Coordinates of C-alpha atoms in Angstrom, one line a residue:
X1010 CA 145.1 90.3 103.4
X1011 CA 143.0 88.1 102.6
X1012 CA 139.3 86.7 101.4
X1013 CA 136.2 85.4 103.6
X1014 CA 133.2 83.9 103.0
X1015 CA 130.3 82.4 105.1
X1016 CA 127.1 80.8 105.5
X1017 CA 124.6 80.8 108.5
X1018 CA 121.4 79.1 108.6
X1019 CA 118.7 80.7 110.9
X1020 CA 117.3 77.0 111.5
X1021 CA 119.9 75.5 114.2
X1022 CA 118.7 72.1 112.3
X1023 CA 119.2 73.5 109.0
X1024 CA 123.0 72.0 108.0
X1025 CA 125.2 74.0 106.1
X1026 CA 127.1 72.3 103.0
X1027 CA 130.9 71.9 103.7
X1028 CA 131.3 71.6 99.9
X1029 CA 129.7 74.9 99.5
X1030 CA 131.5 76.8 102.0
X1031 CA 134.5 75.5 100.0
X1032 CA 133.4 76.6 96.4
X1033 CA 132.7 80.2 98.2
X1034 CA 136.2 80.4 99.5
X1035 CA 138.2 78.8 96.4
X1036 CA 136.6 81.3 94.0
X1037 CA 138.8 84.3 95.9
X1038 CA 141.8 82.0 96.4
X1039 CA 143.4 85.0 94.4
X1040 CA 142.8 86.9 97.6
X1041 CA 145.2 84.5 99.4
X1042 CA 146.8 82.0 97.5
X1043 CA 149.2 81.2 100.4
X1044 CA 146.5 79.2 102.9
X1045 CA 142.9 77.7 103.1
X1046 CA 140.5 77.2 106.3
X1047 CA 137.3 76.2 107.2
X1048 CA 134.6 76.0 110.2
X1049 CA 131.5 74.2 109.3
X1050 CA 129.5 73.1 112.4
X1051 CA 125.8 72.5 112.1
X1052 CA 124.2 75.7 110.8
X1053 CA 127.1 77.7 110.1
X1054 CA 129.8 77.7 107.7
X1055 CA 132.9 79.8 107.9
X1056 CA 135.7 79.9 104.8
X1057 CA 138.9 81.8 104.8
X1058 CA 141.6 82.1 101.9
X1059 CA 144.8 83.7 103.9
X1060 CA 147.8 86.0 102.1
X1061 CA 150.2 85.4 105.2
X1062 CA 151.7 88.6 106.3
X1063 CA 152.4 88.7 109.7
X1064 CA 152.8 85.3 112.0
X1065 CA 154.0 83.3 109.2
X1066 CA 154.0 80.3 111.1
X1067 CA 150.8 80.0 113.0
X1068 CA 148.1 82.6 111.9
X1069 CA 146.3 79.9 110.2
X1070 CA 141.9 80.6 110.0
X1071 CA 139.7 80.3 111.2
X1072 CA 140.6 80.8 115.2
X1073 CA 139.7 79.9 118.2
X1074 CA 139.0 81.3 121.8
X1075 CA 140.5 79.5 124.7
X1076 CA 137.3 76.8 125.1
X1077 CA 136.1 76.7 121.3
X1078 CA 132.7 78.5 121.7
X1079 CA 134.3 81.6 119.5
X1080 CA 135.9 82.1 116.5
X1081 CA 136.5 84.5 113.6
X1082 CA 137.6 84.6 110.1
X1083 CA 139.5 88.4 109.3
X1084 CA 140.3 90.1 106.3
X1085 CA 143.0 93.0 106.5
X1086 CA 145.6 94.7 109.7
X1087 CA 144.9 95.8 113.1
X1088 CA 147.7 97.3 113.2
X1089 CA 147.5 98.5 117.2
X1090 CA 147.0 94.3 118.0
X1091 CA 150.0 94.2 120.5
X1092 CA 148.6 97.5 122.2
X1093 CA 145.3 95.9 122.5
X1094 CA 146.6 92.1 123.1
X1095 CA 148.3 93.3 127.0
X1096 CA 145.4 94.1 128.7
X1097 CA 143.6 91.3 127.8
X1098 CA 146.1 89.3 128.4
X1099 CA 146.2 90.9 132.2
X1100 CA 142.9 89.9 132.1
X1101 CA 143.5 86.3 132.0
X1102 CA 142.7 86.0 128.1
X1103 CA 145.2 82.9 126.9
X1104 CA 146.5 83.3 123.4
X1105 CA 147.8 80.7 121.2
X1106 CA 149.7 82.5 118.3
X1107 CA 151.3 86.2 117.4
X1108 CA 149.0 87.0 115.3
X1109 CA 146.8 90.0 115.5
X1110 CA 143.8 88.0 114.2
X1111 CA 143.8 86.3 117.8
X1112 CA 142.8 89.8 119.6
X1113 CA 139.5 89.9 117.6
X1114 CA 138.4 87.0 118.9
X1115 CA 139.8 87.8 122.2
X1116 CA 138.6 91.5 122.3
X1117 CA 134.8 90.3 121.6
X1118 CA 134.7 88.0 124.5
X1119 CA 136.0 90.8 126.6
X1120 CA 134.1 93.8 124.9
X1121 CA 131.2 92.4 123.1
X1122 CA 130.5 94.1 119.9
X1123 CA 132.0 97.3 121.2
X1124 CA 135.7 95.5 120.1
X1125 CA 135.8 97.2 117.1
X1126 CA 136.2 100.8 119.2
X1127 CA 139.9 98.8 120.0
X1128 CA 141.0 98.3 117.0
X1129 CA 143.2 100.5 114.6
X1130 CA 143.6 99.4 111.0
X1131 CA 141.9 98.0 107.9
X1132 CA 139.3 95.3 108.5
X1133 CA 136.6 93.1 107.7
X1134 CA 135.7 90.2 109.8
X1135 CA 133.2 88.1 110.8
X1136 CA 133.1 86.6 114.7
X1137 CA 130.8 83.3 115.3
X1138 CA 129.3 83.0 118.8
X1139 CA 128.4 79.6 119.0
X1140 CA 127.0 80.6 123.0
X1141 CA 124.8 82.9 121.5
X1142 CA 123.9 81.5 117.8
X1143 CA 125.1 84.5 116.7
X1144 CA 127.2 86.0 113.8
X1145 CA 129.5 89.1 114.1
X1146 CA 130.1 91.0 111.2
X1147 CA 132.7 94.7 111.3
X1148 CA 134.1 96.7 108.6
X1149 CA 136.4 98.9 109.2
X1150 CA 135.7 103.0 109.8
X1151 CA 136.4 103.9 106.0
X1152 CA 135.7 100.8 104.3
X1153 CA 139.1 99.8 103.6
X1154 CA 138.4 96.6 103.1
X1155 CA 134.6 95.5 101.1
X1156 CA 132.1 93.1 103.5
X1157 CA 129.3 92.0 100.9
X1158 CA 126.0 89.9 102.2
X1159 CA 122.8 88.4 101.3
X1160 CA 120.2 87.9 103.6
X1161 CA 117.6 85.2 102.7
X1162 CA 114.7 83.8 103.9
X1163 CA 116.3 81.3 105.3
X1164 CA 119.9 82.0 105.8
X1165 CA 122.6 84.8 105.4
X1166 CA 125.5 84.7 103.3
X1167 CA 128.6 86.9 103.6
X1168 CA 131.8 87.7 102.0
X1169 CA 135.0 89.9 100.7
X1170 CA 133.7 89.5 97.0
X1171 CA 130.2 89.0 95.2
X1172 CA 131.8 85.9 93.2
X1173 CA 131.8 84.4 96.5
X1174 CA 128.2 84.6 97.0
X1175 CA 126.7 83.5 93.1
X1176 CA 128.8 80.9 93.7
X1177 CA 127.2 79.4 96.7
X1178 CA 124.1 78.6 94.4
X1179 CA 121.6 80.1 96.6
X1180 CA 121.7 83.9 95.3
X1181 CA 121.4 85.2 92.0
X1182 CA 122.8 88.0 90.0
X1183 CA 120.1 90.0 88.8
X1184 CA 120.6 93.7 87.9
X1185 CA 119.4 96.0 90.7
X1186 CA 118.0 98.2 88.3
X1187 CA 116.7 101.0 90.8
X1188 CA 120.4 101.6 90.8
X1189 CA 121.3 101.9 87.3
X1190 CA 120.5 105.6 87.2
X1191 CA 123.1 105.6 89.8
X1192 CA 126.0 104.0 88.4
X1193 CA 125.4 105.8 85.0
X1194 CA 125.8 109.3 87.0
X1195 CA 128.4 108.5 89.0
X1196 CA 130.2 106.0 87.8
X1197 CA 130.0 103.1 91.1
X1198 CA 126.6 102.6 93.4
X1199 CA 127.1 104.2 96.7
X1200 CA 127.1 101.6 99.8
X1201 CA 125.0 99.6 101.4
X1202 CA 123.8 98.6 97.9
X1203 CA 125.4 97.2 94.3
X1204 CA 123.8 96.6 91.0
X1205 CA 123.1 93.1 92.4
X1206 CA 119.7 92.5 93.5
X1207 CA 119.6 91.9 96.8
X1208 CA 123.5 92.2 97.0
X1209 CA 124.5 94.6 100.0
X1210 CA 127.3 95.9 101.4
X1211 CA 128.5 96.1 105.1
X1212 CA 128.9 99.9 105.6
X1213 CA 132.3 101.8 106.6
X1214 CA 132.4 102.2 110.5
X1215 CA 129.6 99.8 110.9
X1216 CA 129.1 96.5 112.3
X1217 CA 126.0 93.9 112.4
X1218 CA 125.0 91.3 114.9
X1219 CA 122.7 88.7 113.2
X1220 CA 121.0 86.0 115.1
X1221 CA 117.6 83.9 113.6
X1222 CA 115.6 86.8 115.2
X1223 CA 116.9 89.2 112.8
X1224 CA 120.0 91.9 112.5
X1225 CA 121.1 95.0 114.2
X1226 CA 123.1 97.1 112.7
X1227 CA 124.9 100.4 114.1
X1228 CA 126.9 102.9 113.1
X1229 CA 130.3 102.8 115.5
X1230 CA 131.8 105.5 114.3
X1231 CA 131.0 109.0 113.1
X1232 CA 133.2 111.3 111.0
X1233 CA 131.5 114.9 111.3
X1234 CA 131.3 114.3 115.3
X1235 CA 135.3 115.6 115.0
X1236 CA 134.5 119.4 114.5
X1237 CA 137.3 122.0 113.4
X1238 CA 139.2 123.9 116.0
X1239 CA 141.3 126.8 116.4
X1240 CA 144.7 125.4 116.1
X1241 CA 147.5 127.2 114.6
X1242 CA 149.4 126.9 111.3
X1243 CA 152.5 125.3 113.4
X1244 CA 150.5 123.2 115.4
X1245 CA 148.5 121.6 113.0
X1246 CA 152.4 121.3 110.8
X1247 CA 153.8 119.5 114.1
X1248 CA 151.0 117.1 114.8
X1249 CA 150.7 116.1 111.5
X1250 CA 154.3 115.3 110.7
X1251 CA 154.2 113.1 114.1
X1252 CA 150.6 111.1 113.1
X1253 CA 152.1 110.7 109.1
X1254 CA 155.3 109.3 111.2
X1255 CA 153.2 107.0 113.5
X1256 CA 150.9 105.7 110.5
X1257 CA 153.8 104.8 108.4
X1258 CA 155.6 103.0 111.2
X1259 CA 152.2 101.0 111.7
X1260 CA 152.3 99.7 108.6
X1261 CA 155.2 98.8 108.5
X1262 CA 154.7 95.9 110.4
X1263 CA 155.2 92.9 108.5
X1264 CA 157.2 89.3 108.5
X1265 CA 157.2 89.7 104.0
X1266 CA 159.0 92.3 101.8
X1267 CA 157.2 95.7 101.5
X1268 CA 157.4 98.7 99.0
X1269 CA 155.2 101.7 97.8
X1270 CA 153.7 102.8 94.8
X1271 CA 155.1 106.1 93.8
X1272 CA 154.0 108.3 91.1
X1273 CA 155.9 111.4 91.8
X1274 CA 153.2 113.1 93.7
X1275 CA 152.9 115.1 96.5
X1276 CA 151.2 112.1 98.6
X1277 CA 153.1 108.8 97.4
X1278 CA 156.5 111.1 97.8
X1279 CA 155.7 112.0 101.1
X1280 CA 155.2 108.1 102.0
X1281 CA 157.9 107.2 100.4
X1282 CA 160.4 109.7 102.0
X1283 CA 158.9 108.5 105.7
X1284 CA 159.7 105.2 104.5
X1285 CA 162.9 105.8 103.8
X1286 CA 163.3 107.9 107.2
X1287 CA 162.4 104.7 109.5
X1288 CA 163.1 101.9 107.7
X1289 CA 166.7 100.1 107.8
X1290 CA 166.6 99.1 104.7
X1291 CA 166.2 100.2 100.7
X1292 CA 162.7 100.6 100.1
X1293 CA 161.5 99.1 96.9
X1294 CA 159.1 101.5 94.6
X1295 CA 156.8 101.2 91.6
X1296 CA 155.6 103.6 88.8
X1297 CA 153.6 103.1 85.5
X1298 CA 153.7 105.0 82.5
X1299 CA 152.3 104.7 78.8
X1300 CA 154.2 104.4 75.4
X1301 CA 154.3 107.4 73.7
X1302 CA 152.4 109.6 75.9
X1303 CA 155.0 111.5 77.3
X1304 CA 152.7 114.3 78.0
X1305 CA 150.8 112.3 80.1
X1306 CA 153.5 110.5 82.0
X1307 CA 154.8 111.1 85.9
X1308 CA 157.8 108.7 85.4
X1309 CA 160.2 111.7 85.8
X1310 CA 158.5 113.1 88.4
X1311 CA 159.1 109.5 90.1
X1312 CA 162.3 109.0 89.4
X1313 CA 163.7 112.6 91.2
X1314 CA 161.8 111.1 93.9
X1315 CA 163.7 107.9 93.8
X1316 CA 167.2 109.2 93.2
X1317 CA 166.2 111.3 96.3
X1318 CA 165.3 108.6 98.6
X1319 CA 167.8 106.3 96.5
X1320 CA 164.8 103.7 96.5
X1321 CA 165.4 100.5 94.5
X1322 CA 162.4 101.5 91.8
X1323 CA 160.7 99.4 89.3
X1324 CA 158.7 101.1 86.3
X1325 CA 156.4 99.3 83.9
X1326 CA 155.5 100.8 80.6
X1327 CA 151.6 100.3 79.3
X1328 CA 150.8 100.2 75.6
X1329 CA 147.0 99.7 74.3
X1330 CA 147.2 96.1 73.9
X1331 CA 148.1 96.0 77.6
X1332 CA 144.4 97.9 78.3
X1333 CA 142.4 95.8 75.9
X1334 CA 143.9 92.4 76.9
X1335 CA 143.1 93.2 80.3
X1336 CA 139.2 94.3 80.5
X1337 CA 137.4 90.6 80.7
X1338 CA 139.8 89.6 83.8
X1339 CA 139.5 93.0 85.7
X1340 CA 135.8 92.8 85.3
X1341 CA 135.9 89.7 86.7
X1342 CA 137.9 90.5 89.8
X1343 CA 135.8 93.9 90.4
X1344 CA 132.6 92.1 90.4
X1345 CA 130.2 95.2 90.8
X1346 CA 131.2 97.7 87.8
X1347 CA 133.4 100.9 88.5
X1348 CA 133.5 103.1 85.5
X1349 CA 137.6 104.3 86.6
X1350 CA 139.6 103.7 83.7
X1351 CA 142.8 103.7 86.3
X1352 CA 141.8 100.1 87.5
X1353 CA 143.4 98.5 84.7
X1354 CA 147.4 100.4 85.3
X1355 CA 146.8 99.9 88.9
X1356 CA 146.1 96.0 88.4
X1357 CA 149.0 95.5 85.6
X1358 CA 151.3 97.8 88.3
X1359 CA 150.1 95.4 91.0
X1360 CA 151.2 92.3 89.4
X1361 CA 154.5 93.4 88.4
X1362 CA 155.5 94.4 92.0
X1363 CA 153.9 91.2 93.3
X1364 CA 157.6 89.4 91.9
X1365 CA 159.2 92.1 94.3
X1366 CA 157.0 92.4 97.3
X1367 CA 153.7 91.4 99.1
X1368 CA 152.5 94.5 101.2
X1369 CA 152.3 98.2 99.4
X1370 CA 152.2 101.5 100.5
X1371 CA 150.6 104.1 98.7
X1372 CA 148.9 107.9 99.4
X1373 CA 145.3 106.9 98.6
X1374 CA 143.0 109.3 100.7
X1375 CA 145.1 112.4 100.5
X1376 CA 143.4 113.9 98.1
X1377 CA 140.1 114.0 100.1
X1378 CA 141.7 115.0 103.5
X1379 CA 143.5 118.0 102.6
X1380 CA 141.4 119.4 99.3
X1381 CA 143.8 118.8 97.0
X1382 CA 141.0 118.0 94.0
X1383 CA 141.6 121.3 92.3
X1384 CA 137.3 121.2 92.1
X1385 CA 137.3 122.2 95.5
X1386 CA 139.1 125.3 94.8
X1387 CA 136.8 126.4 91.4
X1388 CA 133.7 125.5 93.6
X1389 CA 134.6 128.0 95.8
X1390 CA 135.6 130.3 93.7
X1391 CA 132.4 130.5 92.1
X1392 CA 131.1 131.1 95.4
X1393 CA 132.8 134.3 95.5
X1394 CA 131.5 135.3 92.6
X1395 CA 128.1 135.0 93.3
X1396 CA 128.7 137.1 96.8
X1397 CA 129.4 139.7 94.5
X1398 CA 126.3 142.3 93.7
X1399 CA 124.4 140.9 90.7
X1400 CA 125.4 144.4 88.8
X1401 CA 129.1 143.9 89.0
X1402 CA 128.9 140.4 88.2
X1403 CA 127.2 141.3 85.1
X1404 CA 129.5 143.4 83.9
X1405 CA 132.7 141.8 85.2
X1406 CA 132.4 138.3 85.4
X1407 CA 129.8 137.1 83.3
X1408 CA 131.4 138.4 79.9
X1409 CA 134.6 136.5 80.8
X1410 CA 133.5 133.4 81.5
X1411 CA 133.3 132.6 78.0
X1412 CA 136.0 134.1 76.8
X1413 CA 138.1 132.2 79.3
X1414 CA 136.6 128.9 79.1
X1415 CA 134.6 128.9 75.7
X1416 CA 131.1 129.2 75.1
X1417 CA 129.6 125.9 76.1
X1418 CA 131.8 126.1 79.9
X1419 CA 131.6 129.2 79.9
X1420 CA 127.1 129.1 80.1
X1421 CA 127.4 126.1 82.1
X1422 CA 129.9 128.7 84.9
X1423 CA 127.1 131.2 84.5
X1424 CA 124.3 128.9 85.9
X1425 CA 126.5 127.7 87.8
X1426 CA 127.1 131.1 89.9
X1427 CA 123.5 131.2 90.5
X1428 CA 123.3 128.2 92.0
X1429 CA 123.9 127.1 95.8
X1430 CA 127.2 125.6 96.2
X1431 CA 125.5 122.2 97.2
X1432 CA 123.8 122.1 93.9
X1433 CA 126.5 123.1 92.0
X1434 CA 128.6 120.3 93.7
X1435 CA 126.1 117.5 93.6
X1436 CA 125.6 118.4 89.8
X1437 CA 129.2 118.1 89.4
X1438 CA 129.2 114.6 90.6
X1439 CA 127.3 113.2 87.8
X1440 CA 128.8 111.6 84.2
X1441 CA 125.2 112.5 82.8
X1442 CA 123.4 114.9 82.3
X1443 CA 119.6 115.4 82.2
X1444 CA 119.5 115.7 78.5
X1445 CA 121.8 112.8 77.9
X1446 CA 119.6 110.8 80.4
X1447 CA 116.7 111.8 78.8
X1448 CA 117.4 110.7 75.2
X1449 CA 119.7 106.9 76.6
X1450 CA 117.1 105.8 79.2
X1451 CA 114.2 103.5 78.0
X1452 CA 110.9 105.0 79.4
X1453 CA 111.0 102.1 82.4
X1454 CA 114.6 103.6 83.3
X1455 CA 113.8 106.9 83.1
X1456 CA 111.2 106.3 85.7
X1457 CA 112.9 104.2 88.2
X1458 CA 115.6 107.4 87.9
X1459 CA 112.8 109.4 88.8
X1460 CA 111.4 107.8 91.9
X1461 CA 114.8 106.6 93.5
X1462 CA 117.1 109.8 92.6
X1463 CA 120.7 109.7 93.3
X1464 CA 121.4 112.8 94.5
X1465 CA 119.1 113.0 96.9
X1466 CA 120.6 109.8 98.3
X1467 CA 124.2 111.4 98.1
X1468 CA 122.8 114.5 99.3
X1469 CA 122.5 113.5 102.6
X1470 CA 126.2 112.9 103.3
X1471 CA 126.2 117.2 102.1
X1472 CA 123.5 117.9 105.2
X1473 CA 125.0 115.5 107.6
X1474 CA 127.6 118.4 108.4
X1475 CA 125.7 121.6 108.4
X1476 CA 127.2 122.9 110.6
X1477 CA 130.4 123.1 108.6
X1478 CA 131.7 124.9 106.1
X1479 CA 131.6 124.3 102.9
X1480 CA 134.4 123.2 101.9
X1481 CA 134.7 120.7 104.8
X1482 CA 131.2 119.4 103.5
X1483 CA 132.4 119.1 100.2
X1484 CA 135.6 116.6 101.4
X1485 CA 133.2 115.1 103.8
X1486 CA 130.6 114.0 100.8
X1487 CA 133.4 112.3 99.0
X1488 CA 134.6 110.8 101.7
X1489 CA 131.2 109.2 102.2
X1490 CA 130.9 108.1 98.2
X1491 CA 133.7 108.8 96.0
X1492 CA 136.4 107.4 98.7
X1493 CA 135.1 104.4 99.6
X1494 CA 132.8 103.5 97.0
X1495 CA 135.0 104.1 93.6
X1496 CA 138.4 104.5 94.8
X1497 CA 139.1 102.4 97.9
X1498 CA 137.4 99.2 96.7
X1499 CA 138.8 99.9 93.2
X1500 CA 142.4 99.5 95.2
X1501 CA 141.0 96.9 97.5
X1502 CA 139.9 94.5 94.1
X1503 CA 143.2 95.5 91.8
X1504 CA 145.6 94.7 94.1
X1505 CA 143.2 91.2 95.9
X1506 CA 143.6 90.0 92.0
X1507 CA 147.5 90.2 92.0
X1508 CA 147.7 88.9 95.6
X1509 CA 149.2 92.3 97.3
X1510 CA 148.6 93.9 100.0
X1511 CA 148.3 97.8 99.8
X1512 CA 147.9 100.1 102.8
X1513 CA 147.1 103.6 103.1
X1514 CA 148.8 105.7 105.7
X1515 CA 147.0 108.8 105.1
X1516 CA 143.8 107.4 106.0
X1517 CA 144.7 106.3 109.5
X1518 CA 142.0 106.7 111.6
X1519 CA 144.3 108.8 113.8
X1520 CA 145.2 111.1 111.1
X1521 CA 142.1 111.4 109.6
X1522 CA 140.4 112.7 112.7
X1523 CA 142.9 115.1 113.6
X1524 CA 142.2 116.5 109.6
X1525 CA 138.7 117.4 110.8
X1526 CA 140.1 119.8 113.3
X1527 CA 142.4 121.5 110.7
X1528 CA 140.6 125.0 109.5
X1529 CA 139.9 124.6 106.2
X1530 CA 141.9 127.9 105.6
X1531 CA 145.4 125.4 106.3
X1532 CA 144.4 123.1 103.5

C-alpha cells in the first residue's frame, strides 16, 4: 500500500517544480514510510511513498516500460499480476522486477486503457504516456483505494490524500458549501465530490485519460449489469465457499507478516477460519474493546473464535482519554470529514497491530452483500404491512406500533407504511431531519440544501436497478454511497495513518458479482 501524488501541466513548456512534487509526496509518507520516488520530466511530475509488501527488493516507484516512454506510480494489490504478467510476457513484453506494479505499465502498452478489465484487486494508479502527453488515472471497481484531483486552468493535480494537494500551493481548501447539506444528512459527501471546493474524487470502477485537450472519463464497470438468477440454495452454498476460498488465498500473497481483525462476527470469523484453513502458519488476530462497557464489548465473542482457530490474538482495551486524545490526529489523516465514530478504535487497533504485522484482513463489505444490516429486514417488513388492506391495518397494526416501539417511533412507523419503500429508505439515510434542518441552517444554507438536494443525488443509485427487487436496490444504493464513501475510505485512511495494509476478501470482485446472482430470498 502505499501514497501517490502528481502534477501535469497542460503547457508541454510549462515545467513542473521537483521540490513540489516532493512536498506532495512527503506529506503521506505515513502511507509508506518504507520508500520514496519521483519522475519529474518537463511538464509532469510523478511522487510515490511505497509500504513494501510484495518484491521487497526491487518494487521501487515510479516504473518503467522497456524503452522509458511509460511509467506509473500505483497504490494498493492486483492480486491476479502473475495471471496477467504470462501472456504478456508471450507477447514479447520484457519485465524487470516481480512486482505486480510492473504489469500496469505493461498491460497499458498492450491494452490501452482497457488494462484495468485485467486486473483483480484494490487499486489506484496513475500511468504517464510520455508518446501521447497523456496521463492515466484508474480506481479500482469499488473504490478500495481513494484517487483525489484538481483540475485547474492550467494544470491537474492528483493524489491518494487531499493533504497532498493543499500542499502543492496551487489549490485551496475552501468549504464546498453546496455539499454541506450533504455531509450533515449523511454523515460523508458521496463521490466524485468532497467538502473541498473544487476537490474531486476519481470514481469506483472508473478511469480518466487526461491530455491538454481535456479528460474522458468512463465508467469500466457496472454493478447492476450482473442480474439475479435462478440458482439453488446448494449451488449458491458451493460457489460461494469456493470464491470466499479463492479471495482469501489472493490476499494472502505477501513477502511481510499478515493477520486479521476479528471481532467475533459472523464476517471477520469466517476470514479468519479460512485463514487458518490455508495458511501454514498461526495466524495473528486483533480485537478492541472499552473499559467498563462490558455490555458493549465483542471481546468474548473474539476470543471463542480464537481459541477455535488457536490464533495468536492481540486485544487492546479503549478508555475515554484514548477517544479524546485522538480526534486532532484522525482528522488530520481523514482529510474530508466522516461523521463514524468507529474511525477512532479502528485507527488505535491499527497501530497496535502495526508492532505485529503489516497487511490485515478483515470482513468489510459483508454486510452490504448479503443484507445483514438488520434495516433491510424492518424495511421490508413494513412493506408487508402496507400490502395489507388499509382496514386491517388499522385495526391490527397501526395500534401496536406504539405500544411496541413508543409513541414517537411508533408515528414515525405509521408514516412510514404509507410511504414507498424508496422513500422510506432514502429518508432513513439521513442524520437530519427537515425540522432539525430547518431551525440549524442559516437562510443561505437552507437554500443551497434546497437547489442541490441530496437525495435526489443518492436517489439515483435506487433507479439505476429498477428492474430489481427491492431489497437488491436497497444493498445496491449502499454499495454506491454508504460502502465506498463512509466505510471503505474510513478503513482506507485509519489504517494509511498507522502504515497497514488491510484487505477485504468479501469484496472481491469475483465474489461480489456472483452475490448479484444470489435471489434475495438466500440472503
Amino acid at each position: 500500500m502505499c501514497g501517490i501524488c502528481g502534477i501535469f501541466n497542460f503547457d508541454r513548456n510549462n515545467t513542473v517544480s521537483a521540490d513540489t512534487v516532493r512536498k506532495m509526496s512527503g506529506v503521506m509518507r505515513h502511507r509508506g514510510p518504507d520508500d520514496s520516488g519521483y519522475y519529474v520530466k518537463g511538464n509532469v511530475g510523478l511522487g510515490h511513498q511505497r509500504l513494501s509488501i510484495i518484491d521487497l527488493a526491487t518494487g521501487h516507484q515510479p516504473l518503467f516500460n522497456e524503452d522509458g516512454s511509460c511509467c506509473v506510480v500505483f497504490n494498493g494489490e492486483i492480486y491476479n499480476f502473475a495471471d496477467i504478467r504470462k501472456p504478456l510476457e508471450a507477447g514479447g513484453h520484457i519485465f524487470k522486477t516481480s512486482s505486480d506494479t510492473e504489469v500496469i505499465v505493461h498491460a497499458y502498452e498492450e491494452y490501452g486503457t482497457d488494462c484495468v478489465a485485467h486486473f483483480r484487486g484494490m487499486f489506484s494508479f496513475a500511468v504517464w504516456d510520455s508518446r501521447r502527453n497523456a496521463l492515466f488515472l484508474a480506481r479500482d471497481r469499488l473504490g478500495k483505494k481513494p484517487l483525489y484531483y484538481y483540475r485547474g486552468k492550467d494544470s491537474f493535480f492528483f493524489a491518494s490524500e487531499v493533504k497532498s494537494l493543499l500542499k502543492s500551493g496551487m489549490v485551496g481548501a475552501e468549504v464546498n458549501r453546496g455539499f454541506i447539506d450533504e455531509f450533515m444528512s449523511l454523515g460523508y459527501v458521496t463521490c466524485p465530490n468532497t467538502l473541498f471546493e473544487g476537490i474531486m474524487k476519481i470514481k469506483p470502477g472508473h478511469y480518466a485519460l487526461i491530455t491538454e485537450k481535456g479528460a474522458v472519463v468512463k465508467e469500466y464497470w457496472q454493478l447492476q449489469s450482473h442480474a439475479p438468477g435462478n440458482l439453488s440454495m446448494e449451488d449458491c452454498q458451493e460457489k460461494l465457499v469456493d470464491l470466499l476460498k479463492d479471495a482469501v488465498k489472493y490476499r494472502l500473497i505477501s513477502e511481510v507478516p499478515l493477520g486479521a481483525f476479528l471481532s467475533g462476527g459472523i464476517d471477520s470469523s469466517i476470514i479468519v477460519g479460512l485463514m487458518s484453513s490455508v495458511s501454514s502458519s498461526t495466524v495473528k488476530t486483533f480485537s478492541v474493546g472499552y473499559r467498563d462497557q462490558e455490555q458493549f464489548s465483542e471481546l468474548p465473542f473474539a476470543r471463542k473464535v480464537s481459541e477455535h482457530f488457536s490464533t495468536s490474538h492481540t486485544e487492546i482495551i479503549l478508555e475515554p482519554v484514548d477517544f479524546s486524545e485522538a480526534i486532532p490526529k484522525m482528522v488530520w489523516h481523514l482529510d474530508e470529514p466522516i461523521a463514524d465514530q468507529a474511525c477512532i478504535p479502528l485507527w488505535l487497533l491499527s497501530r497496535e497491530a502495526k508492532k505485529h504485522v503489516t497487511v490485515l484482513l478483515s470482513g468489510e463489505g459483508s454486510d452490504e452483500l448479503f443484507a445483514g444490516y438488520p434495516i433491510y429486514g424492518f424495511m421490508q417488513g413494513i412493506e408487508r404491512c402496507r400490502n395489507l388492506p388499509g382496514w386491517l391495518r388499522a385495526v391490527t397494526i397501526d395500534p401496536l406500533l406504539p405500544k411496541i416501539f413508543g409513541e414517537r417511533r411508533g408515528r414515525k412507523y405509521q408514516e412510514w407504511i404509507k410511504m414507498p419503500l424508496e422513500e422510506r429508505y432514502l429518508g432513513d439515510m439521513a442524520d437530519l431531519s427537515s425540522f432539525v434542518r430547518n431551525r440549524l441552517y442559516s437562510g443561505e444554507l437552507l437554500a443551497l440544501s434546497r437547489q442541490n438536494p441530496v437525495f435526489q443525488r443518492v436517489r439515483a443509485y435506487y433507479n439505476a436497478v429498477r428492474t430489481f427487487d427491492p431489497l437488491s436496490r436497497m444493498q445496491y444504493l449502499d454499495i454506491k454511497t454508504w460502502l465506498t464513501d463512509d466505510l471503505l475510505l474510513k478503513a482506507d485512511k485509519m489504517t494509511m495513518a498507522a502504515a497497514v495494509e488491510l484487505r477485504c476478501p468479501f469484496l472481491d470482485q469475483a465474489l461480489v458479482e456472483f452475490t448479484r446472482t444470489i435471489p434475495s430470498r438466500y440472503k
